[in-house]
Short mmCIF file of C-alpha atoms and ligand atoms in Angstrom, two decimals:
data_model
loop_
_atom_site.label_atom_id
_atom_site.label_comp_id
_atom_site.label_asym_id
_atom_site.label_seq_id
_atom_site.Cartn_x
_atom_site.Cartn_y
_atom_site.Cartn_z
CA UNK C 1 2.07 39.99 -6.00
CA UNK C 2 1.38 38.40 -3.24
CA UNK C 3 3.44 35.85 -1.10
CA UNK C 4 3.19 31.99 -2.03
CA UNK C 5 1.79 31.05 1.65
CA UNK C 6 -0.94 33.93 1.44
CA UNK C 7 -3.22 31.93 -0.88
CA UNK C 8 -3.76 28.02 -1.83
CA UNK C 9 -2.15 27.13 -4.96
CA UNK C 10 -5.08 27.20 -8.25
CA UNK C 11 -7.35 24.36 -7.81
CA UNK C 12 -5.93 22.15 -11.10
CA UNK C 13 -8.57 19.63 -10.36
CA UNK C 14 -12.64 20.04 -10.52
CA UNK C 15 -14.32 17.96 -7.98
CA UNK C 16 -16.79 15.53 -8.87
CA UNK C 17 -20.51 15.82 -6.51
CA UNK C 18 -19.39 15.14 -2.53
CA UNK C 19 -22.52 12.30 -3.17
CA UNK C 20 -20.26 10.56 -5.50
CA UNK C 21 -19.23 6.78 -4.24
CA UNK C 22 -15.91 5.27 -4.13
CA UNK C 23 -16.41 2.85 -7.34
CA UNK C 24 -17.57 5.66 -9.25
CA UNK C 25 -15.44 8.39 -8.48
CA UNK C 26 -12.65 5.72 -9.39
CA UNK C 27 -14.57 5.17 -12.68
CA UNK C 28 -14.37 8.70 -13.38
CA UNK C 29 -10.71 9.46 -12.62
CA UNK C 30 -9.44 12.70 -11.61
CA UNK C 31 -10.83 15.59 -13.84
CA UNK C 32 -8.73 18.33 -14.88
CA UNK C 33 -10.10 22.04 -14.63
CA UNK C 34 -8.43 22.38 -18.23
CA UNK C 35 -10.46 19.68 -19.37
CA UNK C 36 -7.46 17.81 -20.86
CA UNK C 37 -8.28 19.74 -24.33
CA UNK C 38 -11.35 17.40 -23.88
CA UNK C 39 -9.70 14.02 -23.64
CA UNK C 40 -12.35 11.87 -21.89
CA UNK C 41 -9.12 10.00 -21.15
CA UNK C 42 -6.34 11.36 -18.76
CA UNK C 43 -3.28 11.96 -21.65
CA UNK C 44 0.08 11.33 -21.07
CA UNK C 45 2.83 14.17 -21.13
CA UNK C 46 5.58 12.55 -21.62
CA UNK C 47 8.23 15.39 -20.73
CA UNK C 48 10.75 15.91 -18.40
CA UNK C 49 10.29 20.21 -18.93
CA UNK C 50 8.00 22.79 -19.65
CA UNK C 51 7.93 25.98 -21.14
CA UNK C 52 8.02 28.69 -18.43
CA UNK C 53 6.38 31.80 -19.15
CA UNK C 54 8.29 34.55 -20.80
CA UNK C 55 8.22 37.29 -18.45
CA UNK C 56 8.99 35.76 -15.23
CA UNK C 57 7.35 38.59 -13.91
CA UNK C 58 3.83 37.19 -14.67
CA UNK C 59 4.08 34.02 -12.56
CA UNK C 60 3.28 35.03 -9.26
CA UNK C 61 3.03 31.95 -7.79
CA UNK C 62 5.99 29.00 -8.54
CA UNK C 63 3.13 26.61 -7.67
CA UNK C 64 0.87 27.72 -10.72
CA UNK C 65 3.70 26.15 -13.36
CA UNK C 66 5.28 22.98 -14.06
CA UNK C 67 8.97 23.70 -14.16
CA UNK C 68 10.66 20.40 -14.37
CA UNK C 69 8.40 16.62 -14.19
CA UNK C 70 10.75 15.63 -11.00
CA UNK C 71 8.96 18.28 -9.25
CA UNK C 72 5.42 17.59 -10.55
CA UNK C 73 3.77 16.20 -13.64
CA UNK C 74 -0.07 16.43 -15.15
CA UNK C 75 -0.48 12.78 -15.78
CA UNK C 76 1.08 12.06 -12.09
CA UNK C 77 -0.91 14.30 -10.89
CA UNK C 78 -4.22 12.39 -12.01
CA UNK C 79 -4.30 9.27 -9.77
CA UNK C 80 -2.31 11.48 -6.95
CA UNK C 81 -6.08 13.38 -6.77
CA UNK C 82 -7.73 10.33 -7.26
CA UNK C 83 -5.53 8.41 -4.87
CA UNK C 84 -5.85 11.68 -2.03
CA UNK C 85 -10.05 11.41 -2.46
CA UNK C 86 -9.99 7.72 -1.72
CA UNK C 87 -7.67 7.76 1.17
CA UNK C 88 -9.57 10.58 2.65
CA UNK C 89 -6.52 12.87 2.69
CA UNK C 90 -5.64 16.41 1.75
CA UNK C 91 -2.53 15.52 -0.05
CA UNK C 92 -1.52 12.56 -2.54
CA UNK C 93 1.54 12.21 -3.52
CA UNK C 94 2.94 9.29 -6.32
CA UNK C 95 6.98 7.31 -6.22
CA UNK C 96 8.49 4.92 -8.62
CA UNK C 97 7.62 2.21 -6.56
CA UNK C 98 6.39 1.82 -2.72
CA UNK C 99 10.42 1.50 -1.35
CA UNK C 100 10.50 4.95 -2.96
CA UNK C 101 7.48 6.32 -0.69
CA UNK C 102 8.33 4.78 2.05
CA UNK C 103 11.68 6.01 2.07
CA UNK C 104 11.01 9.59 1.28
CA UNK C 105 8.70 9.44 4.17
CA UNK C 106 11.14 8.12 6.43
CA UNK C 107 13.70 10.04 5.45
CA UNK C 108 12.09 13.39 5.65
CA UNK C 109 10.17 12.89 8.43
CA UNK C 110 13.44 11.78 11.22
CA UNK C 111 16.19 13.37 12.12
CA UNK C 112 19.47 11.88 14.79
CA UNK C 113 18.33 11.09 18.07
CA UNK C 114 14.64 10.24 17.16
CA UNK C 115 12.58 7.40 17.79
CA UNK C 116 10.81 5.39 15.14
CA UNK C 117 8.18 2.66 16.64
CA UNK C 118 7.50 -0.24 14.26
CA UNK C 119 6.09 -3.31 13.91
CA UNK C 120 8.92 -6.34 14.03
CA UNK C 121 6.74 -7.93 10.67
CA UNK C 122 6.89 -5.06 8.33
CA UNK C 123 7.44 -5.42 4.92
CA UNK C 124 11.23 -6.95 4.31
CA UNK C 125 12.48 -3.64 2.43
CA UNK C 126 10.93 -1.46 5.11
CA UNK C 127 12.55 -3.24 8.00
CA UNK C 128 15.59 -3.21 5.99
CA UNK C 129 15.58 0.81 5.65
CA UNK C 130 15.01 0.52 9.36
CA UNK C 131 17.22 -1.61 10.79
CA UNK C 132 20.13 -0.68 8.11
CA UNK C 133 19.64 2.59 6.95
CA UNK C 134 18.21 4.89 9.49
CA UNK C 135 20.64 3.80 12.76
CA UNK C 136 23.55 5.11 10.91
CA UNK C 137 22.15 8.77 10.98
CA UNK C 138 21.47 7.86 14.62
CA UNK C 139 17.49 7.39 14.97
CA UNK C 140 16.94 4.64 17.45
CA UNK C 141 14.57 1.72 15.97
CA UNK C 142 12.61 0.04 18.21
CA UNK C 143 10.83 -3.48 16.73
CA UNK C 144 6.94 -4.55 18.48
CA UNK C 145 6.63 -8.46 18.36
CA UNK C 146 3.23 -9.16 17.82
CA UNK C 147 2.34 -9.63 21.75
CA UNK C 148 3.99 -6.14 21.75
CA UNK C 149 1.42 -4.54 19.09
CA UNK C 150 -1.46 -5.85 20.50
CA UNK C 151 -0.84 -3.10 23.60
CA UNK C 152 1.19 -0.39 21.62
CA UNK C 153 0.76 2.35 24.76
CA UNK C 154 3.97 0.54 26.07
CA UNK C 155 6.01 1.04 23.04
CA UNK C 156 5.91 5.33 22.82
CA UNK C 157 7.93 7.15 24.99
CA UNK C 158 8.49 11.18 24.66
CA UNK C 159 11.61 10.21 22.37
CA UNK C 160 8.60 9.04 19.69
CA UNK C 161 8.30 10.82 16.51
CA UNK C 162 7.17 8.28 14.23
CA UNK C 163 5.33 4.79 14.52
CA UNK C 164 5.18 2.49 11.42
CA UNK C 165 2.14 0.12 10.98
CA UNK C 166 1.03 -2.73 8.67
CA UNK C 167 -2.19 -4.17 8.56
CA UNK C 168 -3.21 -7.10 7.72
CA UNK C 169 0.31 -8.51 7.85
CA UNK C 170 2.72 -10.18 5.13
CA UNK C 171 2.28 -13.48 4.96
CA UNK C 172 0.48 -14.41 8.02
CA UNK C 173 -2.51 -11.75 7.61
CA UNK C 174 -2.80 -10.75 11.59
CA UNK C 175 -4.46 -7.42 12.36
CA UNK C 176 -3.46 -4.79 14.42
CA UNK C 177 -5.69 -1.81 15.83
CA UNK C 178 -4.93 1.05 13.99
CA UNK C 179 -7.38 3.81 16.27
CA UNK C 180 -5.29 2.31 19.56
CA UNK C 181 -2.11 2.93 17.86
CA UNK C 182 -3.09 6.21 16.14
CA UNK C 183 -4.11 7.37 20.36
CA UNK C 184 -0.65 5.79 21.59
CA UNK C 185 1.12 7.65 18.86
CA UNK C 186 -1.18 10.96 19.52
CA UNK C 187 -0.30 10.52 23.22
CA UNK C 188 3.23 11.53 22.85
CA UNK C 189 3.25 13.84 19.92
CA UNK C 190 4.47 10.95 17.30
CA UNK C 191 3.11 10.50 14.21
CA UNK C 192 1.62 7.34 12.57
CA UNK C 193 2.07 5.85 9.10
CA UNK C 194 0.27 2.84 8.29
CA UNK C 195 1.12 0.85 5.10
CA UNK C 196 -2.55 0.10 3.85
CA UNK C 197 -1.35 -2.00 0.64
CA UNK C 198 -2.53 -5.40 1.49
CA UNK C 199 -6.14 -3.57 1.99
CA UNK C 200 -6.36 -1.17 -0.15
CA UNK C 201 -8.67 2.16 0.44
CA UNK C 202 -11.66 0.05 -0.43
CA UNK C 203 -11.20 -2.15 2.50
CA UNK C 204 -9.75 0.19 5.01
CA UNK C 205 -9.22 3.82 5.36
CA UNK C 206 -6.04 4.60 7.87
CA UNK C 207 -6.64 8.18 8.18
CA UNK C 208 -10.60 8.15 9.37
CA UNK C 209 -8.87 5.78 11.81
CA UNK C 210 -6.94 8.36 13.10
CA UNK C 211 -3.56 7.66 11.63
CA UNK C 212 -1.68 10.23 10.04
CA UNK C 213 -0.50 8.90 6.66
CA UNK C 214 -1.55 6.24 4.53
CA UNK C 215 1.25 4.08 2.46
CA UNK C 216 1.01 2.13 -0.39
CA UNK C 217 3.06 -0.15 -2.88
CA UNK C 218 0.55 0.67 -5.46
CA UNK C 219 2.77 -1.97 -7.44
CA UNK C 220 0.19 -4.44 -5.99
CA UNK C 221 -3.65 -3.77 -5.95
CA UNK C 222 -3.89 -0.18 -7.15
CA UNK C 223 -1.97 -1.34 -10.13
CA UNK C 224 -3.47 -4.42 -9.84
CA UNK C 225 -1.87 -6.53 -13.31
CA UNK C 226 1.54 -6.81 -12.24
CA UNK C 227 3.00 -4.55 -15.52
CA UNK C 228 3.81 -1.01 -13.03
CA UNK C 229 6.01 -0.26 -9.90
CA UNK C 230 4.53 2.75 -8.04
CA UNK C 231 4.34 4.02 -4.39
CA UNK C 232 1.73 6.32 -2.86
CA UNK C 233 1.96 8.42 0.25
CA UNK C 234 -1.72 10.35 1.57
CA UNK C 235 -1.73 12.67 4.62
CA UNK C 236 -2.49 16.20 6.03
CA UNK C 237 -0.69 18.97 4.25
CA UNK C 238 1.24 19.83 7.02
CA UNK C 239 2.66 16.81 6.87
CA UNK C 240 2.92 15.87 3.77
CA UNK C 241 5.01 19.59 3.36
CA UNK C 242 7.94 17.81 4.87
CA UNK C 243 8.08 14.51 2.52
CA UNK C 244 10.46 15.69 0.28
CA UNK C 245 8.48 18.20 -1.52
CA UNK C 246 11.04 18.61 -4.77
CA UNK C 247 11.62 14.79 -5.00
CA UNK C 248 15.59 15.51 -4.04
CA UNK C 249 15.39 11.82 -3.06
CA UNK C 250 14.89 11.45 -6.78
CA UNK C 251 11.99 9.24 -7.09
CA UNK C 252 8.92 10.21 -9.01
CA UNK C 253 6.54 8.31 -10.82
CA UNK C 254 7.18 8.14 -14.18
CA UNK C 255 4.09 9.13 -16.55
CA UNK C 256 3.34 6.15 -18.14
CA UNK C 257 3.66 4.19 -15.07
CA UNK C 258 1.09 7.09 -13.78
CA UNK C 259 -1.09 6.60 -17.00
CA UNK C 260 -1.47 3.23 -16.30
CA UNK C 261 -2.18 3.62 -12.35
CA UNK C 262 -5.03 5.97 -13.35
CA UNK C 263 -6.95 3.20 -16.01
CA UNK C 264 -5.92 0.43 -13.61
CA UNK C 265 -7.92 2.79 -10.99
CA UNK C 266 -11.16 2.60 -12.54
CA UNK C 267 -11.79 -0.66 -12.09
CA UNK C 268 -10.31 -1.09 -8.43
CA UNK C 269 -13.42 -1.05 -6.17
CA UNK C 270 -14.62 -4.29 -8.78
CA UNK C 271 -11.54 -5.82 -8.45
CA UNK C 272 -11.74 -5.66 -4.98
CA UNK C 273 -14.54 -6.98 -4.34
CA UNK C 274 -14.00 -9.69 -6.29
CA UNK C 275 -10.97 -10.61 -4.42
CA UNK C 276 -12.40 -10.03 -1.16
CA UNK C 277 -15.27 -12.63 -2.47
CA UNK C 278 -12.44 -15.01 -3.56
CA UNK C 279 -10.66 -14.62 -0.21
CA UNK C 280 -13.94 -15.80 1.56
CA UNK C 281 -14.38 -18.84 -0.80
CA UNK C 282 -10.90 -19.94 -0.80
CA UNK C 283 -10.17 -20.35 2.52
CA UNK C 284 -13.71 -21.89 3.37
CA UNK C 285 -12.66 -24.64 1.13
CA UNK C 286 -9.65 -25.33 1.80
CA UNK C 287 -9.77 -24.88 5.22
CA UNK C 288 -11.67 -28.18 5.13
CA UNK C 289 -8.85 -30.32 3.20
CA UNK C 290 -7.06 -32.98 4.61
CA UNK C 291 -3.45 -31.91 3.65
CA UNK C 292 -3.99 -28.24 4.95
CA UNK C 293 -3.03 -27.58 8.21
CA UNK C 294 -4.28 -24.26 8.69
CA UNK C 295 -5.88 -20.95 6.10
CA UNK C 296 -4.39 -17.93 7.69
CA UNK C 297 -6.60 -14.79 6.66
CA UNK C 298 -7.10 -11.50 7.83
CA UNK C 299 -9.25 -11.89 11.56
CA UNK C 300 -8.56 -15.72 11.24
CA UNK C 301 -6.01 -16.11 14.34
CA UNK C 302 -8.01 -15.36 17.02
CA UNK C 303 -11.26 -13.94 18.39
CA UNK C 304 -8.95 -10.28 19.40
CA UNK C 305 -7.70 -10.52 15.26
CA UNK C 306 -11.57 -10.98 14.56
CA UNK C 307 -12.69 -8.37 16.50
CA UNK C 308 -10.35 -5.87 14.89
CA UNK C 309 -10.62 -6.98 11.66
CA UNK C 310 -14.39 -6.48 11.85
CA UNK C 311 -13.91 -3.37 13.17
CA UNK C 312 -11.59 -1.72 10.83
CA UNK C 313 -11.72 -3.52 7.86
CA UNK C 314 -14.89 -3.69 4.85
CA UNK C 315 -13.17 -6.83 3.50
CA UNK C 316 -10.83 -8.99 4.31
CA UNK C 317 -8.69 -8.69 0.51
CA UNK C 318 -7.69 -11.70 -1.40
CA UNK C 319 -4.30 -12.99 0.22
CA UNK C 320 -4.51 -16.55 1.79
CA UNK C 321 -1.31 -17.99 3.69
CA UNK C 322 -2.38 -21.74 3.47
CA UNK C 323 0.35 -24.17 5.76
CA UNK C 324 0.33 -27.84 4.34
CA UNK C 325 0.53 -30.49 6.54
CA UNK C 326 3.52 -32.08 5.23
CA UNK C 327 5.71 -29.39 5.76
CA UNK C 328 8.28 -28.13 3.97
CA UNK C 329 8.75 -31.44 1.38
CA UNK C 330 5.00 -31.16 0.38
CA UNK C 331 5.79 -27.74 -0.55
CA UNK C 332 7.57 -28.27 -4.00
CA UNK C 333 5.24 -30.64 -5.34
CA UNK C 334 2.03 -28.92 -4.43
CA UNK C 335 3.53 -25.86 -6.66
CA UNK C 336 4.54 -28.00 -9.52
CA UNK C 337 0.80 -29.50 -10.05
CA UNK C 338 -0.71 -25.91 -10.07
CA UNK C 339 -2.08 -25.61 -13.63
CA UNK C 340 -3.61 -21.82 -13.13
CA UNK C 341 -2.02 -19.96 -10.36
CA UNK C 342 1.57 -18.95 -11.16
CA UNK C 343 4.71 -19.46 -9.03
CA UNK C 344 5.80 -16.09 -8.64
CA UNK C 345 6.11 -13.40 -5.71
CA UNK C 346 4.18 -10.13 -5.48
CA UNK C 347 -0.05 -9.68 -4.79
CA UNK C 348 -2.83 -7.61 -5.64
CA UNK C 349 -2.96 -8.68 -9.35
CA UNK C 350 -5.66 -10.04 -11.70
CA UNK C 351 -4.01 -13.31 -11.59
CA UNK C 352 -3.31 -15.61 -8.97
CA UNK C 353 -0.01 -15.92 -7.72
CA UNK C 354 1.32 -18.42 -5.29
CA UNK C 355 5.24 -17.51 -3.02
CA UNK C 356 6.90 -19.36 -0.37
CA UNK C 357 8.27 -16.99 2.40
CA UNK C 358 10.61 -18.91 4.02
CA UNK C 359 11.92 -19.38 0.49
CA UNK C 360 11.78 -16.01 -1.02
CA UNK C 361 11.21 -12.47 0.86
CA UNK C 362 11.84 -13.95 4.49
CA UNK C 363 14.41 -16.74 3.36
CA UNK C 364 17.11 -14.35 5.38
CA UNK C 365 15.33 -14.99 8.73
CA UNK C 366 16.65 -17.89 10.79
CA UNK C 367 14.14 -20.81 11.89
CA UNK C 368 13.82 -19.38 15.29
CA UNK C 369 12.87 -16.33 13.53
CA UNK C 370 10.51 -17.73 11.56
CA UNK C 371 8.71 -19.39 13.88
CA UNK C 372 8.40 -16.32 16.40
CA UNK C 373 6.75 -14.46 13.17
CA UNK C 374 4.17 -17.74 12.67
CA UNK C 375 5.81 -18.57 9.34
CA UNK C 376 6.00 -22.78 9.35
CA UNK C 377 8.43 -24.71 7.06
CA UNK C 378 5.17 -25.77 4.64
CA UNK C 379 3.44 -22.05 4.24
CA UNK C 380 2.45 -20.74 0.84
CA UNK C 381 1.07 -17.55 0.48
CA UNK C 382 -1.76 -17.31 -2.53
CA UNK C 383 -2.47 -13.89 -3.87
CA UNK C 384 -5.96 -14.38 -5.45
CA UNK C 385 -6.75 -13.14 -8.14
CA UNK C 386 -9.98 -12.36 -9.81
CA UNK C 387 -10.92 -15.55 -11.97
CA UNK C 388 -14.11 -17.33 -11.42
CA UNK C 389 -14.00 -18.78 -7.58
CA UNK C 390 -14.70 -22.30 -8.70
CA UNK C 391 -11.83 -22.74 -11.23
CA UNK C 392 -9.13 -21.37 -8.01
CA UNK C 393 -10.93 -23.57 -5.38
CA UNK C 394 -10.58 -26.78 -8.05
CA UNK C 395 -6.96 -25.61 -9.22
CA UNK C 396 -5.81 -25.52 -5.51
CA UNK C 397 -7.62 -28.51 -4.51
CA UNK C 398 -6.67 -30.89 -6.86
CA UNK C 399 -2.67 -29.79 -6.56
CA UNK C 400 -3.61 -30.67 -2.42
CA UNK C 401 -5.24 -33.59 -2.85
CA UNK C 402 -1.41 -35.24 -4.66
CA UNK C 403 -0.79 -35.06 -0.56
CA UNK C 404 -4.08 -36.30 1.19
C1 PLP V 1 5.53 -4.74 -2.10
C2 PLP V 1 5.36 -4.02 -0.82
C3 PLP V 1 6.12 -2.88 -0.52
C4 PLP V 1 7.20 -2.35 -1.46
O1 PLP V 1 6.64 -1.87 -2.63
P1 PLP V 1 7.44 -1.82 -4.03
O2 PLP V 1 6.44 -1.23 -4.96
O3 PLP V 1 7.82 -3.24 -4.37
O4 PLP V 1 8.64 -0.98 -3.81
C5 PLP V 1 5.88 -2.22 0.67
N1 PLP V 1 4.95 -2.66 1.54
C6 PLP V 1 4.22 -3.78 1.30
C7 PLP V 1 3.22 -4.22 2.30
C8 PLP V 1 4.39 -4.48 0.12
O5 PLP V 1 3.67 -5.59 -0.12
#
């Protein structure tokens, strides 16, 4: 019998041709060596247990049997594969919802006295966990405004362990360089996360740019209809080793969500390209009416965003932030004479969805802080969907034109 380390665990996956592109591989899901008893679709086992061999004596390796679906389930497993080819990683691993990655990663990956590096815009719940959470088991937070970012060699020092990275940016869609944080980060030993969920692996891979994980609220495009929570974490094994490996955090994906994840999958490099096409006709058009003030998109704020953005990015996704003239009063009434896009918060779905910010996930942040992140009094954030381009672009325009 030989040692669990001495050997990879059994292959449970068979890999589909290395010629295989992105929107098919997604199309064809993760394939079990088992063959699923020859379900063309991935099933769902809906169990929390499993039956463990009789004589313990025949399982030589732990890692060749489910025990207990906290630790690791079939259906979960599916889009984990699935989600590890995209991202270009070696391991995938799936949470309840994108807090839950996150946090496992954080959690595992600090310890007191550290240093985490992050950026000053990250998503509200992350800054929360690291402004709240991780000072009181003494790691040391330090926030990068965005003049900070742009030159993140400053930011490391030998204390580094771990930077955290978002790119394009909630709501105001600036870019950051990912390879010339990824160096800065390699510079001093750290490691780098970047949270990839407003591009999604078909518009930017993380990990070819040198990062060392890839996070996702996979609550937004992966899942992309708004009816799952799920979080996704992709990295190097020896990495991903350390991120809570027996879920004692207690937050696994639950197998339908997982079932779900995987169809929603299938269809993901369509949907985004559809979105990214939307994007691109969107803001064109309303960039060019009289009661906008500005289309914020990702590579939109200056020639340095462009440049990145072209760089890094294969499309620039379907989020908008669109600032009305009229400020905050024109707000309210441009919302209530929407007659397709909803009023709701989230992204990344089928539908189009319109927030407000400074109303809703920022409405904690004073003024001044508001300002300093580029969020004005009148900016609404539109999460386009993937209806026909014409119908969005008349929708939005006619609810403008109330104000021109
Ligand atoms: C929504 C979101 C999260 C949190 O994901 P949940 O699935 O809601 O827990 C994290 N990062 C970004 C960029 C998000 O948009």
């Amino acid at each position: 019998m030989s040692p669990p380390e001495a050997r990879p665990a059994r292959p449970r996956f068979a890999p589909l041709p290395e010629w295989v592109g992105p929107t098919t591989r997604l199309v064809h899901g993760a394939r079990r060596v088992d063959r699923n008893a020859g379900s063309v679709v991935f099933p769902i086992y809906q169990t929390s247990t499993y039956h463990y061999p009789a004589e313990h004596s025949e399982v030589a390796d732990p890692r060749d049997v489910y025990l207990y679906s906290r630790m690791a389930n079939p259906t979960v497993e599916g889009p984990e594969e699935l989600l590890r080819s995209l991202e270009g990683g070696e391991t995938a691993r799936l949470f309840a919802t994108g807090m839950g990655a996150i946090s496992a990663t954080l959690l595992s990956l600090v310890r007191p006295g550290d240093e985490v590096v992050a950026l000053a815009s990250l998503y509200g719940g992350t800054l929360d966990l690291l402004t709240e959470t991780l000072p009181r088991f003494g790691v040391v937070v330090r926030l990068a405004s965005d003049a900070e970012a742009r030159a993140p060699e400053r930011l490391f020092t030998e204390r580094t362990r771990l930077a955290l990275l978002e790119s394009p940016t909630n709501p105001t869609l600036r870019v950051y360089d990912i390879a010339r944080w990824a160096r800065a980060a390699d510079s001093v030993g750290a490691l780098l996360a970047v949270d990839n969920t407003f591009a999604t692996p078909i518009n930017q891979s993380p990990l070819a740019l040198g990062a060392d994980l890839a996070l996702h609220s996979a609550t937004k495009y992966l899942g992309g209809h708004a009816d799952l929570l799920a979080g996704a974490v992709v990295g190097a094994d020896r990495v991903l080793r350390r991120v809570d490996p027996r879920f004692s955090l207690g937050a696994p994906l639950d197998p339908f969500a997982a079932f779900l994840l995987h169809r929603s999958l299938k269809t993901l490099a369509l949907r985004v390209a559809r979105h990214n096409e939307n994007g691109r006709r969107v803001a064109a058009a309303l960039a060019r009416h009289p009661a906008v003030a500005r289309v914020d998109y990702p590579g939109s704020a200056s020639a340095d965003d462009e440049a990145v953005a072209a760089r890094q990015m294969r499309g620039r996704g379907g989020v908008l932030a669109l600032t009305l003239r009229g400020g905050e009063a024109a707000v309210d009434p441009f919302l209530h004479r929407l007659r397709l896009v909803h009023v709701a918060s989230s992204l990344g779905g089928v539908e189009s969805l319109a927030s407000v910010p400074s109303l809703t996930s920022h409405r904690h942040l004073t003024p001044a802080e508001l300002a300093e992140r580029g969020i004005a009094p009148g900016l609404v954030r539109i999460s386009l969907g993937i209806e026909e381009p014409d119908d969005l672009i008349r929708d939005l325009t006619e609810a403008l034109d109330a104000h021109s």
